[in-house]
């Protein structure tokens, strides 16, 4: 493979401030995988086949899996799968929302130490789905609600290296409930129908780095979605990524309000009890976005249609507001360009430090929530804003704080 070959970037428009070379992705990099124990011969695979990956497996060289709807499952610990740059895509007649690559135990027991590398996926429900054996609603129904007990059943220590997703029906990559210790390095997620990369409730200790998210969340006739959803997920690091032109913004942190609480048949029917807290968002670039980072993005949103079952703050015949939770997050050393709202803060304990906001960012920082102020939870507090750079704006123009939150917001600007 020539050095210049790679998965092309097909974004909707060029951005002069971004070097398009950064958006190219090589088909193959050295992922430092163990020596292969199995070579999967692509010539032997049939359309719509589900391949069980065993041991340390590689696809045969120059493998073409386009328009074949072939799927791969990893069910065992201490295993790896290297596509060696293969492109996987779905058949025209395939309306399935199944995933291209699934990491899932064979029973209700944890698996660990698994790597997927050099796979490039077009279509499918998800390019990659990491999940437990049983659905959340099944565990919830039998009273298994303790977060630590759920995490003990979930996959952990997963590495995803140089994997790309474009045109997925749902989220490009999905980290299931209570999954932990997943590292995404050099991934590219583009044109996902919903969220680019989803961190489901109870997941934690994940790393998303050196990756590109572009044009996600624009599925027709649905509300726009974001590049990364942090949903009741904690202690994650999101570092050194590029976010470009995503539907609802780049990174939204929130706690699901126990949506559709009366419908126990839904697979994700499970009351969220954990905050999206202690996350580090550092060294990223946000370009052409409605919002860069939104802390507690559901706090001021009318969730009437979500049929929520928890954390009610205020209800009218036409509206329903619920207490969101995304505490003690850090947003450090990021760059925002051509963004409508850089950082929105609607929960407590946020540190915003060392960020750079270009002149074309309409409102760099906003703190406060009228809905929460009217409740027993009170104003947003313990926000620290320091050493940020606002091009073309005074501090007063760049930082908007609701009156009730001013005394509990600490600003140190040079």
CSV table of C-alpha atoms in Angstrom, one decimal:
chain,number,residue,atom,x,y,z
A,1,UNK,CA,0.0,0.0,0.0
A,2,UNK,CA,1.4,3.4,-0.9
A,3,UNK,CA,1.7,5.9,1.9
A,4,UNK,CA,-0.8,8.2,0.2
A,5,UNK,CA,-3.5,5.6,0.0
A,6,UNK,CA,-6.3,5.9,2.5
A,7,UNK,CA,-9.9,6.1,3.2
A,8,UNK,CA,-11.1,9.3,1.6
A,9,UNK,CA,-12.6,12.2,3.5
A,10,UNK,CA,-16.0,13.0,1.9
A,11,UNK,CA,-17.2,15.8,4.1
A,12,UNK,CA,-19.9,18.0,2.9
A,13,UNK,CA,-17.7,21.0,2.6
A,14,UNK,CA,-14.1,22.0,2.8
A,15,UNK,CA,-12.9,24.0,5.7
A,16,UNK,CA,-9.9,26.2,5.0
A,17,UNK,CA,-8.9,26.2,8.7
A,18,UNK,CA,-8.4,22.4,8.6
A,19,UNK,CA,-5.7,20.6,6.8
A,20,UNK,CA,-7.6,17.9,4.8
A,21,UNK,CA,-4.6,15.6,5.0
A,22,UNK,CA,-5.5,15.3,8.7
A,23,UNK,CA,-8.8,13.9,7.7
A,24,UNK,CA,-7.3,11.1,5.6
A,25,UNK,CA,-7.1,7.8,7.3
A,26,UNK,CA,-4.6,5.1,6.3
A,27,UNK,CA,-6.1,1.7,5.5
A,28,UNK,CA,-3.6,-0.1,7.6
A,29,UNK,CA,-1.4,0.9,10.5
A,30,UNK,CA,0.7,-1.3,12.8
A,31,UNK,CA,-1.6,-1.9,15.7
A,32,UNK,CA,1.0,-3.9,17.6
A,33,UNK,CA,-1.2,-7.0,17.7
A,34,UNK,CA,-0.1,-10.4,18.9
A,35,UNK,CA,1.1,-12.8,16.1
A,36,UNK,CA,-1.9,-14.1,14.2
A,37,UNK,CA,-3.1,-17.6,15.0
A,38,UNK,CA,-5.8,-17.7,12.3
A,39,UNK,CA,-6.2,-16.2,8.8
A,40,UNK,CA,-9.8,-15.8,7.7
A,41,UNK,CA,-9.9,-16.5,3.9
A,42,UNK,CA,-12.2,-13.9,2.4
A,43,UNK,CA,-12.8,-16.0,-0.7
A,44,UNK,CA,-14.6,-18.6,1.5
A,45,UNK,CA,-17.0,-16.1,3.0
A,46,UNK,CA,-20.6,-15.9,1.8
A,47,UNK,CA,-23.0,-12.9,1.8
A,48,UNK,CA,-24.7,-12.2,5.2
A,49,UNK,CA,-22.5,-14.8,6.9
A,50,UNK,CA,-21.8,-14.2,10.6
A,51,UNK,CA,-18.1,-15.1,11.3
A,52,UNK,CA,-17.1,-16.0,14.8
A,53,UNK,CA,-13.6,-14.6,15.4
A,54,UNK,CA,-11.3,-16.9,17.4
A,55,UNK,CA,-7.9,-16.2,18.9
A,56,UNK,CA,-5.8,-13.7,17.0
A,57,UNK,CA,-7.4,-13.5,13.6
A,58,UNK,CA,-6.6,-11.5,10.5
A,59,UNK,CA,-8.5,-11.2,7.2
A,60,UNK,CA,-6.6,-12.4,4.2
A,61,UNK,CA,-4.7,-9.7,2.3
A,62,UNK,CA,-6.5,-7.5,-0.2
A,63,UNK,CA,-9.9,-8.7,1.1
A,64,UNK,CA,-12.9,-7.1,-0.5
A,65,UNK,CA,-16.1,-7.4,1.6
A,66,UNK,CA,-18.1,-4.6,-0.1
A,67,UNK,CA,-21.8,-5.2,-0.7
A,68,UNK,CA,-21.7,-8.5,1.1
A,69,UNK,CA,-23.3,-7.8,4.6
A,70,UNK,CA,-20.8,-10.0,6.3
A,71,UNK,CA,-20.6,-9.6,10.1
A,72,UNK,CA,-18.0,-10.5,12.6
A,73,UNK,CA,-18.4,-11.4,16.3
A,74,UNK,CA,-15.8,-11.6,19.0
A,75,UNK,CA,-16.9,-13.6,22.1
A,76,UNK,CA,-13.7,-14.6,23.8
A,77,UNK,CA,-11.1,-12.9,26.0
A,78,UNK,CA,-7.5,-12.4,24.9
A,79,UNK,CA,-8.5,-12.2,21.2
A,80,UNK,CA,-8.0,-9.8,18.3
A,81,UNK,CA,-9.3,-9.1,14.8
A,82,UNK,CA,-7.2,-7.3,12.1
A,83,UNK,CA,-9.2,-6.5,8.9
A,84,UNK,CA,-5.9,-5.5,7.2
A,85,UNK,CA,-7.6,-2.5,5.6
A,86,UNK,CA,-10.6,-4.4,4.3
A,87,UNK,CA,-13.7,-2.4,3.5
A,88,UNK,CA,-17.0,-3.9,4.7
A,89,UNK,CA,-20.3,-2.8,3.4
A,90,UNK,CA,-23.9,-3.9,3.2
A,91,UNK,CA,-25.9,-5.4,0.3
A,92,UNK,CA,-28.4,-3.1,-1.3
A,93,UNK,CA,-31.3,-5.4,-0.2
A,94,UNK,CA,-30.1,-5.6,3.4
A,95,UNK,CA,-32.3,-3.5,5.7
A,96,UNK,CA,-30.9,-5.1,8.8
A,97,UNK,CA,-29.7,-2.9,11.7
A,98,UNK,CA,-27.2,-5.5,12.9
A,99,UNK,CA,-23.6,-4.5,13.5
A,100,UNK,CA,-20.6,-5.1,11.3
A,101,UNK,CA,-18.4,-6.0,14.3
A,102,UNK,CA,-19.9,-7.2,17.6
A,103,UNK,CA,-17.9,-7.7,20.8
A,104,UNK,CA,-20.2,-9.7,23.1
A,105,UNK,CA,-19.8,-12.5,25.7
A,106,UNK,CA,-21.4,-15.9,25.1
A,107,UNK,CA,-22.9,-15.9,28.6
A,108,UNK,CA,-23.6,-13.4,31.4
A,109,UNK,CA,-19.9,-13.2,32.2
A,110,UNK,CA,-17.2,-10.7,31.5
A,111,UNK,CA,-14.7,-10.8,28.6
A,112,UNK,CA,-11.5,-8.7,28.4
A,113,UNK,CA,-8.4,-7.9,26.4
A,114,UNK,CA,-9.8,-7.7,22.9
A,115,UNK,CA,-8.5,-5.6,20.0
A,116,UNK,CA,-10.1,-4.6,16.7
A,117,UNK,CA,-7.9,-2.9,14.1
A,118,UNK,CA,-7.8,-1.7,10.5
A,119,UNK,CA,-11.5,-2.2,9.6
A,120,UNK,CA,-13.4,0.3,7.4
A,121,UNK,CA,-17.1,0.0,7.5
A,122,UNK,CA,-19.8,1.6,5.3
A,123,UNK,CA,-23.4,1.1,6.3
A,124,UNK,CA,-24.8,-1.5,8.8
A,125,UNK,CA,-26.7,-0.6,12.0
A,126,UNK,CA,-23.4,0.1,13.9
A,127,UNK,CA,-19.9,-0.4,12.6
A,128,UNK,CA,-18.9,-1.6,16.0
A,129,UNK,CA,-21.0,-2.6,19.0
A,130,UNK,CA,-19.5,-3.6,22.4
A,131,UNK,CA,-22.1,-5.0,24.8
A,132,UNK,CA,-23.0,-7.4,27.5
A,133,UNK,CA,-24.6,-10.8,26.8
A,134,UNK,CA,-28.1,-9.9,28.2
A,135,UNK,CA,-30.1,-6.7,27.5
A,136,UNK,CA,-30.3,-4.1,30.3
A,137,UNK,CA,-34.0,-4.6,30.7
A,138,UNK,CA,-33.5,-8.3,31.4
A,139,UNK,CA,-31.1,-7.5,34.2
A,140,UNK,CA,-33.2,-4.7,35.6
A,141,UNK,CA,-36.3,-7.0,35.7
A,142,UNK,CA,-34.5,-9.5,37.8
A,143,UNK,CA,-33.2,-6.8,40.2
A,144,UNK,CA,-29.6,-6.6,39.1
A,145,UNK,CA,-29.3,-2.8,39.4
A,146,UNK,CA,-26.1,-2.2,41.3
A,147,UNK,CA,-23.5,-0.5,38.9
A,148,UNK,CA,-20.6,-2.6,40.2
A,149,UNK,CA,-22.5,-5.8,39.8
A,150,UNK,CA,-23.4,-4.9,36.2
A,151,UNK,CA,-19.8,-3.8,35.4
A,152,UNK,CA,-18.6,-7.2,36.6
A,153,UNK,CA,-20.5,-8.8,33.7
A,154,UNK,CA,-19.4,-6.3,31.0
A,155,UNK,CA,-16.6,-6.4,28.5
A,156,UNK,CA,-13.5,-4.4,29.5
A,157,UNK,CA,-10.0,-3.7,28.3
A,158,UNK,CA,-11.0,-3.3,24.6
A,159,UNK,CA,-8.8,-1.5,22.0
A,160,UNK,CA,-10.2,-0.1,18.8
A,161,UNK,CA,-7.4,1.1,16.5
A,162,UNK,CA,-7.7,2.7,13.0
A,163,UNK,CA,-11.3,1.6,12.5
A,164,UNK,CA,-13.7,3.8,10.5
A,165,UNK,CA,-17.5,4.0,10.2
A,166,UNK,CA,-19.5,5.9,7.6
A,167,UNK,CA,-23.2,6.0,6.8
A,168,UNK,CA,-24.3,3.8,9.7
A,169,UNK,CA,-28.1,3.6,10.2
A,170,UNK,CA,-27.7,4.2,14.0
A,171,UNK,CA,-24.7,5.3,15.9
A,172,UNK,CA,-21.3,4.6,14.3
A,173,UNK,CA,-19.8,2.9,17.3
A,174,UNK,CA,-21.7,2.0,20.5
A,175,UNK,CA,-20.3,1.3,23.9
A,176,UNK,CA,-23.0,-0.6,25.8
A,177,UNK,CA,-24.1,-0.2,29.4
A,178,UNK,CA,-21.4,-0.7,32.0
A,179,UNK,CA,-18.7,-1.6,29.5
A,180,UNK,CA,-15.4,-0.1,30.7
A,181,UNK,CA,-11.8,0.4,29.7
A,182,UNK,CA,-12.3,0.9,26.0
A,183,UNK,CA,-9.7,2.8,24.0
A,184,UNK,CA,-10.6,4.3,20.7
A,185,UNK,CA,-7.4,5.5,18.9
A,186,UNK,CA,-7.3,6.9,15.4
A,187,UNK,CA,-11.0,6.1,14.5
A,188,UNK,CA,-13.0,8.1,12.1
A,189,UNK,CA,-16.8,8.3,12.3
A,190,UNK,CA,-18.7,10.1,9.5
A,191,UNK,CA,-22.3,10.5,8.5
A,192,UNK,CA,-23.8,8.3,11.3
A,193,UNK,CA,-27.6,8.3,11.2
A,194,UNK,CA,-27.7,9.1,14.9
A,195,UNK,CA,-24.8,9.7,17.4
A,196,UNK,CA,-21.3,9.2,16.1
A,197,UNK,CA,-20.0,7.4,19.2
A,198,UNK,CA,-22.3,6.5,22.1
A,199,UNK,CA,-21.2,5.9,25.7
A,200,UNK,CA,-24.1,4.2,27.3
A,201,UNK,CA,-25.1,4.4,31.0
A,202,UNK,CA,-22.7,2.9,33.5
A,203,UNK,CA,-19.8,2.8,31.1
A,204,UNK,CA,-16.6,4.3,32.4
A,205,UNK,CA,-12.8,4.7,32.1
A,206,UNK,CA,-12.9,4.9,28.3
A,207,UNK,CA,-10.5,6.9,26.1
A,208,UNK,CA,-11.3,8.5,22.8
A,209,UNK,CA,-8.2,10.0,21.2
A,210,UNK,CA,-6.6,11.1,17.9
A,211,UNK,CA,-9.9,10.6,16.1
A,212,UNK,CA,-12.2,12.5,13.6
A,213,UNK,CA,-16.0,13.0,13.8
A,214,UNK,CA,-17.6,14.6,10.9
A,215,UNK,CA,-21.2,15.1,9.6
A,216,UNK,CA,-22.9,12.8,12.2
A,217,UNK,CA,-26.5,13.0,13.4
A,218,UNK,CA,-28.4,14.2,10.4
A,219,UNK,CA,-30.9,11.3,9.8
A,220,UNK,CA,-33.9,12.5,7.9
A,221,UNK,CA,-37.0,13.4,9.9
A,222,UNK,CA,-35.3,12.8,13.3
A,223,UNK,CA,-33.9,15.3,15.7
A,224,UNK,CA,-30.3,16.0,15.0
A,225,UNK,CA,-27.7,14.2,17.2
A,226,UNK,CA,-24.2,14.8,18.4
A,227,UNK,CA,-20.8,13.4,17.6
A,228,UNK,CA,-20.3,11.9,21.1
A,229,UNK,CA,-23.0,11.2,23.6
A,230,UNK,CA,-21.9,10.7,27.2
A,231,UNK,CA,-25.0,9.3,28.8
A,232,UNK,CA,-24.6,8.6,32.5
A,233,UNK,CA,-21.0,7.6,31.7
A,234,UNK,CA,-18.0,8.7,33.9
A,235,UNK,CA,-14.3,9.1,34.1
A,236,UNK,CA,-13.7,9.1,30.4
A,237,UNK,CA,-11.0,10.9,28.5
A,238,UNK,CA,-11.8,12.6,25.2
A,239,UNK,CA,-8.5,14.0,23.8
A,240,UNK,CA,-6.9,15.3,20.7
A,241,UNK,CA,-9.9,14.7,18.4
A,242,UNK,CA,-11.4,16.8,15.5
A,243,UNK,CA,-15.1,17.5,15.4
A,244,UNK,CA,-16.5,19.0,12.2
A,245,UNK,CA,-20.2,19.8,11.3
A,246,UNK,CA,-22.1,17.4,13.5
A,247,UNK,CA,-25.9,17.7,13.8
A,248,UNK,CA,-26.5,18.7,17.5
A,249,UNK,CA,-22.9,19.5,18.3
A,250,UNK,CA,-19.7,17.7,19.3
A,251,UNK,CA,-19.8,16.3,22.9
A,252,UNK,CA,-23.0,16.2,24.9
A,253,UNK,CA,-23.0,15.0,28.5
A,254,UNK,CA,-26.3,14.1,30.2
A,255,UNK,CA,-28.2,11.5,32.2
A,256,UNK,CA,-31.0,9.8,30.5
A,257,UNK,CA,-34.3,10.5,32.4
A,258,UNK,CA,-35.4,6.9,32.4
A,259,UNK,CA,-37.0,7.3,29.0
A,260,UNK,CA,-40.2,5.3,28.3
A,261,UNK,CA,-40.2,4.1,31.9
A,262,UNK,CA,-43.6,2.4,31.5
A,263,UNK,CA,-42.4,0.1,28.7
A,264,UNK,CA,-40.3,-2.7,30.2
A,265,UNK,CA,-40.0,-4.4,26.8
A,266,UNK,CA,-37.5,-1.9,25.6
A,267,UNK,CA,-34.0,-3.3,25.6
A,268,UNK,CA,-32.5,-0.3,27.5
A,269,UNK,CA,-35.3,-0.1,30.1
A,270,UNK,CA,-33.1,0.6,33.1
A,271,UNK,CA,-33.2,3.6,35.5
A,272,UNK,CA,-30.0,5.6,35.3
A,273,UNK,CA,-28.5,6.4,38.7
A,274,UNK,CA,-25.0,7.6,37.8
A,275,UNK,CA,-23.9,11.1,36.8
A,276,UNK,CA,-21.9,11.8,33.6
A,277,UNK,CA,-19.1,13.0,35.9
A,278,UNK,CA,-15.3,13.3,36.1
A,279,UNK,CA,-14.8,13.3,32.4
A,280,UNK,CA,-11.8,15.0,30.8
A,281,UNK,CA,-12.2,16.8,27.5
A,282,UNK,CA,-8.8,18.1,26.4
A,283,UNK,CA,-6.9,19.2,23.3
A,284,UNK,CA,-9.7,18.8,20.8
A,285,UNK,CA,-10.6,21.0,17.9
A,286,UNK,CA,-14.2,22.0,17.3
A,287,UNK,CA,-15.1,23.4,13.9
A,288,UNK,CA,-18.4,24.4,12.2
A,289,UNK,CA,-20.6,23.1,15.1
A,290,UNK,CA,-23.8,24.4,16.7
A,291,UNK,CA,-22.3,23.5,20.2
A,292,UNK,CA,-18.9,22.3,21.2
A,293,UNK,CA,-19.4,20.9,24.6
A,294,UNK,CA,-22.7,20.8,26.5
A,295,UNK,CA,-22.6,19.9,30.2
A,296,UNK,CA,-26.0,18.5,31.3
A,297,UNK,CA,-27.5,19.0,27.8
A,298,UNK,CA,-31.0,17.7,28.9
A,299,UNK,CA,-31.4,20.1,31.9
A,300,UNK,CA,-33.4,22.8,30.1
A,301,UNK,CA,-34.9,20.6,27.3
A,302,UNK,CA,-38.6,19.8,27.2
A,303,UNK,CA,-38.6,16.0,27.5
A,304,UNK,CA,-42.4,15.6,27.3
A,305,UNK,CA,-42.2,13.1,24.4
A,306,UNK,CA,-39.6,11.0,26.2
A,307,UNK,CA,-42.1,9.7,28.7
A,308,UNK,CA,-39.5,10.0,31.5
A,309,UNK,CA,-39.8,8.0,34.7
A,310,UNK,CA,-37.2,9.8,37.0
A,311,UNK,CA,-35.9,13.1,38.3
A,312,UNK,CA,-39.0,15.2,37.5
A,313,UNK,CA,-38.5,19.0,38.2
A,314,UNK,CA,-41.4,20.7,36.5
A,315,UNK,CA,-44.5,19.6,34.5
A,316,UNK,CA,-47.2,21.3,32.5
A,317,UNK,CA,-49.7,19.9,30.0
A,318,UNK,CA,-47.2,20.5,27.3
A,319,UNK,CA,-43.8,20.2,28.9
A,320,UNK,CA,-41.8,18.0,31.2
A,321,UNK,CA,-38.4,19.0,32.7
A,322,UNK,CA,-36.1,16.6,34.6
A,323,UNK,CA,-33.0,17.0,36.7
A,324,UNK,CA,-29.9,16.3,34.6
A,325,UNK,CA,-26.6,15.2,36.1
A,326,UNK,CA,-23.1,15.8,34.6
A,327,UNK,CA,-20.8,16.9,37.5
A,328,UNK,CA,-17.2,17.7,38.0
A,329,UNK,CA,-16.1,17.6,34.3
A,330,UNK,CA,-13.0,19.3,32.9
A,331,UNK,CA,-12.8,21.1,29.6
A,332,UNK,CA,-9.2,22.1,29.0
A,333,UNK,CA,-6.9,23.3,26.2
A,334,UNK,CA,-9.4,22.9,23.4
A,335,UNK,CA,-9.8,25.1,20.3
A,336,UNK,CA,-13.2,26.3,19.0
A,337,UNK,CA,-13.7,27.8,15.5
A,338,UNK,CA,-16.8,28.7,13.6
A,339,UNK,CA,-19.0,27.4,16.5
A,340,UNK,CA,-22.3,29.0,17.5
A,341,UNK,CA,-22.0,28.1,21.3
A,342,UNK,CA,-18.6,26.9,22.5
A,343,UNK,CA,-19.3,25.5,26.0
A,344,UNK,CA,-22.7,25.4,27.8
A,345,UNK,CA,-22.7,24.5,31.5
A,346,UNK,CA,-25.9,23.4,33.2
A,347,UNK,CA,-24.5,21.4,36.1
A,348,UNK,CA,-22.0,21.8,39.0
A,349,UNK,CA,-18.3,21.6,39.3
A,350,UNK,CA,-17.1,22.3,35.8
A,351,UNK,CA,-13.5,23.4,35.1
A,352,UNK,CA,-13.1,25.4,31.9
A,353,UNK,CA,-9.4,26.3,31.4
A,354,UNK,CA,-6.9,27.1,28.7
A,355,UNK,CA,-9.3,27.0,25.8
A,356,UNK,CA,-9.0,29.1,22.7
A,357,UNK,CA,-12.1,30.6,21.0
A,358,UNK,CA,-11.8,32.2,17.6
A,359,UNK,CA,-13.5,35.4,16.7
A,360,UNK,CA,-16.2,33.6,14.8
A,361,UNK,CA,-17.5,31.7,17.9
A,362,UNK,CA,-20.7,33.5,18.6
A,363,UNK,CA,-20.9,32.8,22.4
A,364,UNK,CA,-17.8,31.1,23.9
A,365,UNK,CA,-19.1,30.2,27.3
A,366,UNK,CA,-22.6,30.0,28.9
A,367,UNK,CA,-23.4,29.1,32.5
A,368,UNK,CA,-26.8,28.6,34.1
A,369,UNK,CA,-30.2,27.0,33.9
A,370,UNK,CA,-33.5,28.8,34.5
A,371,UNK,CA,-35.3,25.5,34.9
A,372,UNK,CA,-32.9,24.3,37.6
A,373,UNK,CA,-33.0,27.6,39.4
A,374,UNK,CA,-36.7,27.3,39.9
A,375,UNK,CA,-36.3,23.9,41.6
A,376,UNK,CA,-34.8,22.7,44.9
A,377,UNK,CA,-31.6,21.9,43.1
A,378,UNK,CA,-31.0,25.6,42.7
A,379,UNK,CA,-28.5,27.5,40.6
A,380,UNK,CA,-25.5,26.1,38.8
A,381,UNK,CA,-22.5,26.3,41.1
A,382,UNK,CA,-18.8,25.8,41.5
A,383,UNK,CA,-17.9,26.6,37.9
A,384,UNK,CA,-14.3,27.7,37.4
A,385,UNK,CA,-13.3,29.6,34.3
A,386,UNK,CA,-9.7,30.5,33.9
A,387,UNK,CA,-7.0,31.4,31.4
A,388,UNK,CA,-9.1,31.0,28.3
A,389,UNK,CA,-8.4,33.1,25.2
A,390,UNK,CA,-11.2,34.9,23.5
A,391,UNK,CA,-10.3,36.4,20.1
A,392,UNK,CA,-12.2,39.6,19.3
A,393,UNK,CA,-14.2,39.6,22.5
A,394,UNK,CA,-13.9,41.0,26.0
A,395,UNK,CA,-14.4,38.6,28.9
A,396,UNK,CA,-17.8,40.2,29.5
A,397,UNK,CA,-18.8,39.5,25.9
A,398,UNK,CA,-17.4,36.0,25.9
A,399,UNK,CA,-18.9,34.6,29.1
A,400,UNK,CA,-22.6,34.7,29.8
A,401,UNK,CA,-23.6,33.7,33.3
A,402,UNK,CA,-27.2,33.7,34.6
A,403,UNK,CA,-27.6,36.1,37.5
A,404,UNK,CA,-28.3,33.3,40.0
A,405,UNK,CA,-25.1,31.5,39.1
A,406,UNK,CA,-22.7,34.5,39.2
A,407,UNK,CA,-21.7,34.2,42.9
A,408,UNK,CA,-20.9,30.5,42.5
A,409,UNK,CA,-18.8,31.0,39.3
A,410,UNK,CA,-15.1,31.8,39.7
A,411,UNK,CA,-13.4,33.6,36.8
A,412,UNK,CA,-9.7,34.1,36.5
A,413,UNK,CA,-8.9,35.6,33.1
A,414,UNK,CA,-5.6,37.3,32.2
